[in-house]
C-alpha cells in the first residue's frame, strides 16, 4: 500500500494511487516513451542502482509503467506487479514461472481457451502435464486429486468461469493446494480487485486482463500479474528476461481508466443485474447464468467472497432453438455488437459452443448459450434490440 492510502476507501485509493503530482504539477502523469536512459557517470554504468532514477533501459519499463505497477500493488495488496502486452501474456508468464519440466498442473475446465491452448502446446512440449478439473469441484475431491497426482505444483483458477460463470470456493481450494505445497493462480478479470480480493483470499498470484474493465474503452491490450512476496521476485526476473512489456501509451490509458473504474464497474453491476433479471423472464430463455443468482453453481461462494458482480453473464435458450435460429437472431442486432472481450462501453453478444474445449465434464447446458456484456447504452434500447432478436428466433 502506498503511504497515506492505507486508511482510505477504495474509491479514494483509485483516485490517488500511482500518481506523482509533485513531479510536474499536472493531475495525470505524462507518457514516457523511450529505450535509452542516459547515465551521467561511469559508476552508474557499472551499478544501475546508482542511477538517480529507477530505470536503466526501456525494456525494464518507464515512469508511466512504474506508476501503474504501484497503483495495482495498492489495489491488490501485492508485493509487486508486472505489466504485459495482453491478458494472455500475463497468464502465460505465470505458468512459465511456476511450472517446470516433469510437473503436473491443475487447471479449471472453464479456463480461458488460449491458456488451454498454451498448456496443450508449449507446456506439453516441455513435458508438463495438465489435468483439467470440474469447475464445481469440492475441497475434498480436490484433495483426492492431489493425492492421485503428487507431482502437482500449480492450481490455476478462473472464477467465475468463462462463458458458464461457475464460482469456485477459492479460499477452501487454495488451502488444499497449500497442504501439498502447490502454488495458486487466479484469473480475476471478471470481478477485478474491486469485487474480489484474490491475494487475501488465499491466492499466490492474480492475473488480470486490463484490456477489459481497467481500460473501459476497448482501445488497449494489457495484462497485469500481481504476486505475493514469495513469487514476485521470480516473476519479475522472468519478465525482464523475456522483455515482453506493455507500452507506455497503454499504461497511461490504463492509469486514466483506473480513476473511473469503480463507478464504471458499479454501474456495470447495476445494469447487468437489471438486464439479467429481465432476460430470465423471457419465454425463449431456459435459464440465466449469473453468479449473483441462487441458481448459478457456486453462488454461495460468490455471496461470501465477492463484494459485487460486473456486467458479463450468459443465458441458455430453450432447447428447441437451433444454431440456424441463433444466427438469424445475431446477424440482425442493431445495438448489441458481436465481438470478443468485454468491459468497454459497448454492449456485446456472442454465441458459444464449449463442447470442443471442455474435457473434465461434458458441456451440456440444455440449449444454445449466449453471452452478454452490458455496456453504457440506454437499457431500454438494449431490451428492445434483444426482444426483436428473440422474436427472430421463431421466424423460420
GROMACS .gro file of C-alpha atoms in nm:
model
  396
    1UNK     CA    1   0.000   0.000   0.000
    2UNK     CA    2   0.131   0.344  -0.090
    3UNK     CA    3   0.199   0.572   0.208
    4UNK     CA    4  -0.106   0.764   0.319
    5UNK     CA    5  -0.357   0.544   0.133
    6UNK     CA    6  -0.390   0.261   0.384
    7UNK     CA    7  -0.677   0.424   0.576
    8UNK     CA    8  -0.876   0.536   0.270
    9UNK     CA    9  -1.175   0.374   0.099
   10UNK     CA   10  -1.144   0.207  -0.240
   11UNK     CA   11  -1.288   0.497  -0.443
   12UNK     CA   12  -1.033   0.736  -0.296
   13UNK     CA   13  -0.750   0.487  -0.343
   14UNK     CA   14  -0.839   0.451  -0.711
   15UNK     CA   15  -0.832   0.829  -0.740
   16UNK     CA   16  -0.489   0.871  -0.581
   17UNK     CA   17  -0.286   0.552  -0.635
   18UNK     CA   18   0.003   0.564  -0.883
   19UNK     CA   19   0.017   0.945  -0.904
   20UNK     CA   20   0.320   1.170  -0.876
   21UNK     CA   21   0.175   1.520  -0.896
   22UNK     CA   22   0.482   1.669  -0.730
   23UNK     CA   23   0.699   1.584  -1.032
   24UNK     CA   24   0.537   1.833  -1.271
   25UNK     CA   25   0.218   1.951  -1.103
   26UNK     CA   26  -0.022   1.803  -1.357
   27UNK     CA   27  -0.304   1.575  -1.242
   28UNK     CA   28  -0.215   1.296  -1.485
   29UNK     CA   29   0.138   1.174  -1.530
   30UNK     CA   30   0.287   1.218  -1.877
   31UNK     CA   31   0.352   0.937  -2.121
   32UNK     CA   32   0.721   0.848  -2.109
   33UNK     CA   33   0.840   0.680  -2.427
   34UNK     CA   34   1.193   0.567  -2.487
   35UNK     CA   35   1.458   0.300  -2.498
   36UNK     CA   36   1.780   0.466  -2.387
   37UNK     CA   37   1.835   0.601  -2.036
   38UNK     CA   38   2.130   0.839  -2.006
   39UNK     CA   39   2.397   0.753  -1.748
   40UNK     CA   40   2.576   1.064  -1.626
   41UNK     CA   41   2.866   0.886  -1.457
   42UNK     CA   42   3.053   0.562  -1.528
   43UNK     CA   43   2.977   0.416  -1.185
   44UNK     CA   44   2.610   0.422  -1.290
   45UNK     CA   45   2.702   0.205  -1.587
   46UNK     CA   46   2.872  -0.043  -1.354
   47UNK     CA   47   2.590  -0.033  -1.099
   48UNK     CA   48   2.246   0.072  -1.219
   49UNK     CA   49   2.132   0.116  -0.860
   50UNK     CA   50   2.341   0.436  -0.854
   51UNK     CA   51   2.124   0.597  -1.119
   52UNK     CA   52   1.921   0.890  -0.980
   53UNK     CA   53   1.606   0.721  -1.118
   54UNK     CA   54   1.471   0.368  -1.111
   55UNK     CA   55   1.502   0.276  -1.480
   56UNK     CA   56   1.812   0.150  -1.659
   57UNK     CA   57   1.669   0.078  -2.002
   58UNK     CA   58   1.333   0.098  -2.177
   59UNK     CA   59   1.272  -0.277  -2.165
   60UNK     CA   60   1.252  -0.257  -1.785
   61UNK     CA   61   0.971  -0.003  -1.807
   62UNK     CA   62   0.925   0.373  -1.788
   63UNK     CA   63   0.797   0.609  -1.516
   64UNK     CA   64   0.447   0.576  -1.665
   65UNK     CA   65   0.484   0.200  -1.640
   66UNK     CA   66   0.605   0.215  -1.278
   67UNK     CA   67   0.315   0.432  -1.165
   68UNK     CA   68   0.062   0.179  -1.293
   69UNK     CA   69   0.258  -0.100  -1.119
   70UNK     CA   70   0.247   0.099  -0.797
   71UNK     CA   71  -0.125   0.166  -0.829
   72UNK     CA   72  -0.201  -0.201  -0.895
   73UNK     CA   73   0.007  -0.308  -0.595
   74UNK     CA   74  -0.208  -0.078  -0.385
   75UNK     CA   75  -0.528  -0.216  -0.535
   76UNK     CA   76  -0.438  -0.584  -0.494
   77UNK     CA   77  -0.215  -0.584  -0.184
   78UNK     CA   78   0.061  -0.739  -0.395
   79UNK     CA   79   0.430  -0.740  -0.318
   80UNK     CA   80   0.481  -0.646  -0.681
   81UNK     CA   81   0.316  -0.624  -1.022
   82UNK     CA   82   0.442  -0.667  -1.377
   83UNK     CA   83   0.267  -0.533  -1.686
   84UNK     CA   84   0.246  -0.724  -2.012
   85UNK     CA   85   0.101  -0.653  -2.357
   86UNK     CA   86  -0.213  -0.868  -2.307
   87UNK     CA   87  -0.406  -1.069  -2.053
   88UNK     CA   88  -0.299  -1.385  -2.234
   89UNK     CA   89   0.067  -1.287  -2.198
   90UNK     CA   90   0.007  -1.243  -1.826
   91UNK     CA   91  -0.144  -1.590  -1.791
   92UNK     CA   92   0.138  -1.747  -1.990
   93UNK     CA   93   0.411  -1.569  -1.794
   94UNK     CA   94   0.290  -1.705  -1.460
   95UNK     CA   95   0.281  -2.059  -1.597
   96UNK     CA   96   0.632  -2.015  -1.739
   97UNK     CA   97   0.749  -1.919  -1.391
   98UNK     CA   98   0.559  -2.167  -1.176
   99UNK     CA   99   0.565  -2.488  -1.385
  100UNK     CA  100   0.880  -2.682  -1.472
  101UNK     CA  101   0.957  -2.993  -1.673
  102UNK     CA  102   0.804  -3.304  -1.519
  103UNK     CA  103   0.538  -3.114  -1.321
  104UNK     CA  104   0.164  -3.163  -1.328
  105UNK     CA  105  -0.062  -2.860  -1.309
  106UNK     CA  106  -0.434  -2.849  -1.229
  107UNK     CA  107  -0.637  -2.610  -1.445
  108UNK     CA  108  -1.008  -2.534  -1.417
  109UNK     CA  109  -1.205  -2.674  -1.710
  110UNK     CA  110  -1.363  -2.332  -1.771
  111UNK     CA  111  -1.029  -2.156  -1.823
  112UNK     CA  112  -0.976  -1.901  -2.099
  113UNK     CA  113  -0.931  -2.102  -2.420
  114UNK     CA  114  -0.593  -1.952  -2.530
  115UNK     CA  115  -0.445  -2.052  -2.191
  116UNK     CA  116  -0.569  -2.405  -2.257
  117UNK     CA  117  -0.404  -2.392  -2.599
  118UNK     CA  118  -0.075  -2.288  -2.437
  119UNK     CA  119  -0.098  -2.583  -2.198
  120UNK     CA  120  -0.170  -2.823  -2.485
  121UNK     CA  121   0.110  -2.680  -2.697
  122UNK     CA  122   0.417  -2.536  -2.530
  123UNK     CA  123   0.374  -2.687  -2.183
  124UNK     CA  124   0.308  -3.032  -2.324
  125UNK     CA  125   0.624  -2.999  -2.534
  126UNK     CA  126   0.811  -2.912  -2.213
  127UNK     CA  127   0.677  -3.232  -2.051
  128UNK     CA  128   0.435  -3.050  -1.821
  129UNK     CA  129   0.110  -3.246  -1.774
  130UNK     CA  130  -0.214  -3.051  -1.750
  131UNK     CA  131  -0.506  -3.206  -1.562
  132UNK     CA  132  -0.838  -3.027  -1.602
  133UNK     CA  133  -1.081  -3.037  -1.311
  134UNK     CA  134  -1.452  -2.967  -1.283
  135UNK     CA  135  -1.541  -2.608  -1.202
  136UNK     CA  136  -1.775  -2.734  -0.927
  137UNK     CA  137  -1.512  -2.949  -0.754
  138UNK     CA  138  -1.531  -2.974  -0.375
  139UNK     CA  139  -1.230  -2.929  -0.146
  140UNK     CA  140  -1.242  -3.300  -0.057
  141UNK     CA  141  -1.238  -3.402  -0.422
  142UNK     CA  142  -0.955  -3.159  -0.489
  143UNK     CA  143  -0.757  -3.319  -0.205
  144UNK     CA  144  -0.810  -3.661  -0.364
  145UNK     CA  145  -0.695  -3.523  -0.698
  146UNK     CA  146  -0.372  -3.402  -0.539
  147UNK     CA  147  -0.319  -3.746  -0.386
  148UNK     CA  148  -0.363  -3.905  -0.730
  149UNK     CA  149  -0.110  -3.662  -0.881
  150UNK     CA  150   0.155  -3.599  -0.613
  151UNK     CA  151   0.385  -3.419  -0.857
  152UNK     CA  152   0.134  -3.133  -0.896
  153UNK     CA  153   0.281  -2.787  -0.835
  154UNK     CA  154   0.019  -2.541  -0.964
  155UNK     CA  155  -0.355  -2.488  -0.922
  156UNK     CA  156  -0.492  -2.242  -1.182
  157UNK     CA  157  -0.839  -2.095  -1.127
  158UNK     CA  158  -1.065  -1.885  -1.342
  159UNK     CA  159  -1.361  -1.781  -1.132
  160UNK     CA  160  -1.627  -1.718  -1.243
  161UNK     CA  161  -1.565  -1.943  -1.541
  162UNK     CA  162  -1.561  -1.812  -1.894
  163UNK     CA  163  -1.897  -1.844  -2.067
  164UNK     CA  164  -2.068  -2.051  -1.793
  165UNK     CA  165  -1.986  -1.844  -1.480
  166UNK     CA  166  -1.941  -2.114  -1.215
  167UNK     CA  167  -1.781  -1.971  -0.900
  168UNK     CA  168  -1.521  -2.180  -0.718
  169UNK     CA  169  -1.454  -2.188  -0.345
  170UNK     CA  170  -1.113  -2.030  -0.387
  171UNK     CA  171  -1.024  -1.994  -0.015
  172UNK     CA  172  -1.101  -2.361   0.055
  173UNK     CA  173  -0.937  -2.493  -0.263
  174UNK     CA  174  -0.631  -2.274  -0.205
  175UNK     CA  175  -0.600  -2.416   0.145
  176UNK     CA  176  -0.598  -2.767  -0.002
  177UNK     CA  177  -0.330  -2.666  -0.252
  178UNK     CA  178  -0.113  -2.534   0.029
  179UNK     CA  179  -0.138  -2.872   0.204
  180UNK     CA  180   0.050  -3.010  -0.097
  181UNK     CA  181   0.283  -2.710  -0.137
  182UNK     CA  182   0.123  -2.609  -0.467
  183UNK     CA  183   0.106  -2.254  -0.599
  184UNK     CA  184  -0.235  -2.098  -0.659
  185UNK     CA  185  -0.308  -1.864  -0.951
  186UNK     CA  186  -0.639  -1.697  -1.034
  187UNK     CA  187  -0.759  -1.515  -1.341
  188UNK     CA  188  -0.954  -1.236  -1.169
  189UNK     CA  189  -1.056  -1.041  -1.478
  190UNK     CA  190  -1.435  -1.072  -1.436
  191UNK     CA  191  -1.452  -0.945  -1.079
  192UNK     CA  192  -1.146  -0.715  -1.080
  193UNK     CA  193  -0.978  -0.638  -0.744
  194UNK     CA  194  -1.275  -0.416  -0.662
  195UNK     CA  195  -1.509  -0.713  -0.623
  196UNK     CA  196  -1.268  -0.995  -0.533
  197UNK     CA  197  -0.958  -0.963  -0.315
  198UNK     CA  198  -0.769  -1.255  -0.467
  199UNK     CA  199  -0.439  -1.247  -0.278
  200UNK     CA  200  -0.607  -1.206   0.060
  201UNK     CA  201  -0.845  -1.493  -0.024
  202UNK     CA  202  -0.556  -1.739  -0.050
  203UNK     CA  203  -0.409  -1.700  -0.398
  204UNK     CA  204  -0.036  -1.654  -0.453
  205UNK     CA  205  -0.073  -1.481  -0.789
  206UNK     CA  206  -0.356  -1.285  -0.951
  207UNK     CA  207  -0.379  -1.238  -1.328
  208UNK     CA  208  -0.588  -0.965  -1.485
  209UNK     CA  209  -0.668  -0.860  -1.841
  210UNK     CA  210  -0.654  -0.483  -1.807
  211UNK     CA  211  -0.784  -0.487  -2.163
  212UNK     CA  212  -1.130  -0.508  -2.013
  213UNK     CA  213  -1.264  -0.314  -1.714
  214UNK     CA  214  -0.940  -0.132  -1.629
  215UNK     CA  215  -0.926   0.006  -1.982
  216UNK     CA  216  -1.303   0.057  -2.004
  217UNK     CA  217  -1.291   0.177  -2.364
  218UNK     CA  218  -1.184  -0.123  -2.576
  219UNK     CA  219  -0.881   0.067  -2.705
  220UNK     CA  220  -0.584  -0.109  -2.546
  221UNK     CA  221  -0.439  -0.452  -2.470
  222UNK     CA  222  -0.285  -0.503  -2.127
  223UNK     CA  223  -0.206  -0.782  -1.882
  224UNK     CA  224  -0.126  -0.745  -1.512
  225UNK     CA  225   0.034  -1.003  -1.284
  226UNK     CA  226   0.014  -0.924  -0.911
  227UNK     CA  227   0.207  -1.159  -0.682
  228UNK     CA  228   0.284  -1.214  -0.317
  229UNK     CA  229   0.630  -1.184  -0.160
  230UNK     CA  230   0.714  -1.547  -0.230
  231UNK     CA  231   0.655  -1.532  -0.604
  232UNK     CA  232   0.715  -1.175  -0.714
  233UNK     CA  233   1.098  -1.196  -0.741
  234UNK     CA  234   1.082  -1.494  -0.978
  235UNK     CA  235   0.804  -1.333  -1.181
  236UNK     CA  236   0.997  -1.009  -1.213
  237UNK     CA  237   1.314  -1.196  -1.314
  238UNK     CA  238   1.138  -1.390  -1.590
  239UNK     CA  239   0.950  -1.081  -1.701
  240UNK     CA  240   1.281  -0.897  -1.751
  241UNK     CA  241   1.433  -1.198  -1.931
  242UNK     CA  242   1.156  -1.222  -2.191
  243UNK     CA  243   1.128  -0.843  -2.239
  244UNK     CA  244   0.753  -0.861  -2.304
  245UNK     CA  245   0.623  -0.541  -2.155
  246UNK     CA  246   0.322  -0.321  -2.211
  247UNK     CA  247   0.362   0.007  -2.396
  248UNK     CA  248   0.375   0.339  -2.213
  249UNK     CA  249   0.073   0.472  -2.403
  250UNK     CA  250  -0.136   0.174  -2.289
  251UNK     CA  251  -0.015   0.220  -1.931
  252UNK     CA  252  -0.116   0.586  -1.946
  253UNK     CA  253  -0.463   0.494  -2.071
  254UNK     CA  254  -0.493   0.225  -1.801
  255UNK     CA  255  -0.400   0.475  -1.530
  256UNK     CA  256  -0.664   0.710  -1.665
  257UNK     CA  257  -0.914   0.426  -1.669
  258UNK     CA  258  -0.828   0.343  -1.309
  259UNK     CA  259  -0.966   0.678  -1.192
  260UNK     CA  260  -1.319   0.594  -1.311
  261UNK     CA  261  -1.304   0.217  -1.273
  262UNK     CA  262  -1.512   0.198  -0.955
  263UNK     CA  263  -1.809   0.391  -1.088
  264UNK     CA  264  -1.794   0.200  -1.416
  265UNK     CA  265  -1.793  -0.148  -1.260
  266UNK     CA  266  -2.063  -0.046  -1.012
  267UNK     CA  267  -2.278   0.080  -1.299
  268UNK     CA  268  -2.200  -0.239  -1.492
  269UNK     CA  269  -2.319  -0.435  -1.189
  270UNK     CA  270  -2.644  -0.240  -1.164
  271UNK     CA  271  -2.724  -0.262  -1.532
  272UNK     CA  272  -2.610  -0.623  -1.559
  273UNK     CA  273  -2.835  -0.739  -1.276
  274UNK     CA  274  -3.132  -0.541  -1.406
  275UNK     CA  275  -3.087  -0.683  -1.753
  276UNK     CA  276  -3.024  -1.039  -1.634
  277UNK     CA  277  -3.347  -1.035  -1.433
  278UNK     CA  278  -3.537  -0.920  -1.740
  279UNK     CA  279  -3.375  -1.185  -1.962
  280UNK     CA  280  -3.468  -1.453  -1.709
  281UNK     CA  281  -3.838  -1.372  -1.760
  282UNK     CA  282  -3.838  -1.421  -2.138
  283UNK     CA  283  -4.020  -1.733  -2.255
  284UNK     CA  284  -3.747  -1.831  -2.503
  285UNK     CA  285  -3.487  -1.842  -2.224
  286UNK     CA  286  -3.426  -2.164  -2.031
  287UNK     CA  287  -3.201  -2.012  -1.763
  288UNK     CA  288  -2.959  -1.731  -1.687
  289UNK     CA  289  -2.601  -1.795  -1.573
  290UNK     CA  290  -2.509  -1.512  -1.337
  291UNK     CA  291  -2.307  -1.557  -1.014
  292UNK     CA  292  -2.546  -1.331  -0.821
  293UNK     CA  293  -2.839  -1.567  -0.894
  294UNK     CA  294  -2.904  -1.850  -0.649
  295UNK     CA  295  -2.933  -2.096  -0.940
  296UNK     CA  296  -2.573  -2.033  -1.052
  297UNK     CA  297  -2.324  -2.302  -0.938
  298UNK     CA  298  -2.107  -2.159  -0.663
  299UNK     CA  299  -2.347  -1.878  -0.574
  300UNK     CA  300  -2.287  -1.928  -0.201
  301UNK     CA  301  -1.913  -1.886  -0.252
  302UNK     CA  302  -1.978  -1.573  -0.457
  303UNK     CA  303  -2.205  -1.430  -0.187
  304UNK     CA  304  -1.941  -1.496   0.081
  305UNK     CA  305  -1.621  -1.398  -0.103
  306UNK     CA  306  -1.719  -1.132  -0.358
  307UNK     CA  307  -1.841  -0.780  -0.293
  308UNK     CA  308  -2.021  -0.740  -0.624
  309UNK     CA  309  -2.066  -0.853  -0.983
  310UNK     CA  310  -1.986  -0.700  -1.318
  311UNK     CA  311  -2.185  -0.674  -1.639
  312UNK     CA  312  -2.098  -1.003  -1.813
  313UNK     CA  313  -2.325  -1.308  -1.791
  314UNK     CA  314  -2.478  -1.577  -2.010
  315UNK     CA  315  -2.819  -1.724  -2.077
  316UNK     CA  316  -2.934  -2.054  -2.225
  317UNK     CA  317  -3.206  -2.062  -2.488
  318UNK     CA  318  -3.485  -2.317  -2.477
  319UNK     CA  319  -3.368  -2.648  -2.631
  320UNK     CA  320  -3.583  -2.624  -2.944
  321UNK     CA  321  -3.375  -2.341  -3.089
  322UNK     CA  322  -3.108  -2.440  -3.341
  323UNK     CA  323  -2.781  -2.277  -3.442
  324UNK     CA  324  -2.956  -2.156  -3.757
  325UNK     CA  325  -3.211  -1.976  -3.537
  326UNK     CA  326  -2.933  -1.816  -3.334
  327UNK     CA  327  -2.755  -1.695  -3.648
  328UNK     CA  328  -3.075  -1.531  -3.769
  329UNK     CA  329  -3.107  -1.361  -3.432
  330UNK     CA  330  -2.746  -1.237  -3.407
  331UNK     CA  331  -2.698  -1.122  -3.766
  332UNK     CA  332  -2.966  -0.857  -3.731
  333UNK     CA  333  -2.888  -0.695  -3.395
  334UNK     CA  334  -2.892  -0.314  -3.407
  335UNK     CA  335  -2.750  -0.208  -3.068
  336UNK     CA  336  -2.572  -0.518  -2.939
  337UNK     CA  337  -2.249  -0.589  -3.129
  338UNK     CA  338  -2.085  -0.925  -3.189
  339UNK     CA  339  -1.732  -0.918  -3.054
  340UNK     CA  340  -1.493  -1.087  -2.816
  341UNK     CA  341  -1.362  -0.928  -2.499
  342UNK     CA  342  -1.579  -0.705  -2.280
  343UNK     CA  343  -1.553  -0.432  -2.018
  344UNK     CA  344  -1.589  -0.142  -2.261
  345UNK     CA  345  -1.876   0.100  -2.310
  346UNK     CA  346  -2.045  -0.101  -2.585
  347UNK     CA  347  -2.278  -0.396  -2.527
  348UNK     CA  348  -2.171  -0.726  -2.680
  349UNK     CA  349  -2.346  -1.051  -2.767
  350UNK     CA  350  -2.180  -1.380  -2.863
  351UNK     CA  351  -2.284  -1.742  -2.911
  352UNK     CA  352  -2.059  -2.009  -2.756
  353UNK     CA  353  -2.042  -2.383  -2.801
  354UNK     CA  354  -1.785  -2.501  -2.546
  355UNK     CA  355  -1.811  -2.868  -2.646
  356UNK     CA  356  -1.463  -2.888  -2.811
  357UNK     CA  357  -1.280  -2.735  -2.513
  358UNK     CA  358  -1.446  -2.876  -2.203
  359UNK     CA  359  -1.281  -3.204  -2.111
  360UNK     CA  360  -1.330  -3.259  -1.737
  361UNK     CA  361  -1.706  -3.263  -1.777
  362UNK     CA  362  -1.939  -3.276  -2.076
  363UNK     CA  363  -2.064  -2.939  -2.195
  364UNK     CA  364  -2.440  -2.982  -2.196
  365UNK     CA  365  -2.616  -2.659  -2.091
  366UNK     CA  366  -2.954  -2.772  -2.225
  367UNK     CA  367  -2.971  -2.525  -2.513
  368UNK     CA  368  -2.773  -2.269  -2.709
  369UNK     CA  369  -2.553  -2.047  -2.488
  370UNK     CA  370  -2.544  -1.671  -2.545
  371UNK     CA  371  -2.305  -1.444  -2.353
  372UNK     CA  372  -2.393  -1.079  -2.299
  373UNK     CA  373  -2.185  -0.782  -2.196
  374UNK     CA  374  -2.399  -0.493  -2.077
  375UNK     CA  375  -2.241  -0.161  -2.168
  376UNK     CA  376  -2.347   0.201  -2.128
  377UNK     CA  377  -2.622   0.231  -2.387
  378UNK     CA  378  -2.975   0.307  -2.271
  379UNK     CA  379  -3.113  -0.011  -2.113
  380UNK     CA  380  -3.449   0.035  -2.286
  381UNK     CA  381  -3.274   0.038  -2.624
  382UNK     CA  382  -3.088  -0.280  -2.529
  383UNK     CA  383  -3.410  -0.451  -2.422
  384UNK     CA  384  -3.585  -0.354  -2.744
  385UNK     CA  385  -3.293  -0.481  -2.951
  386UNK     CA  386  -3.273  -0.816  -2.773
  387UNK     CA  387  -3.651  -0.856  -2.775
  388UNK     CA  388  -3.651  -0.816  -3.154
  389UNK     CA  389  -3.373  -1.075  -3.164
  390UNK     CA  390  -3.582  -1.317  -2.957
  391UNK     CA  391  -3.872  -1.266  -3.198
  392UNK     CA  392  -3.646  -1.357  -3.491
  393UNK     CA  393  -3.572  -1.693  -3.329
  394UNK     CA  394  -3.920  -1.813  -3.420
  395UNK     CA  395  -3.924  -1.679  -3.778
  396UNK     CA  396  -3.830  -1.985  -3.980
   0.00000   0.00000   0.00000
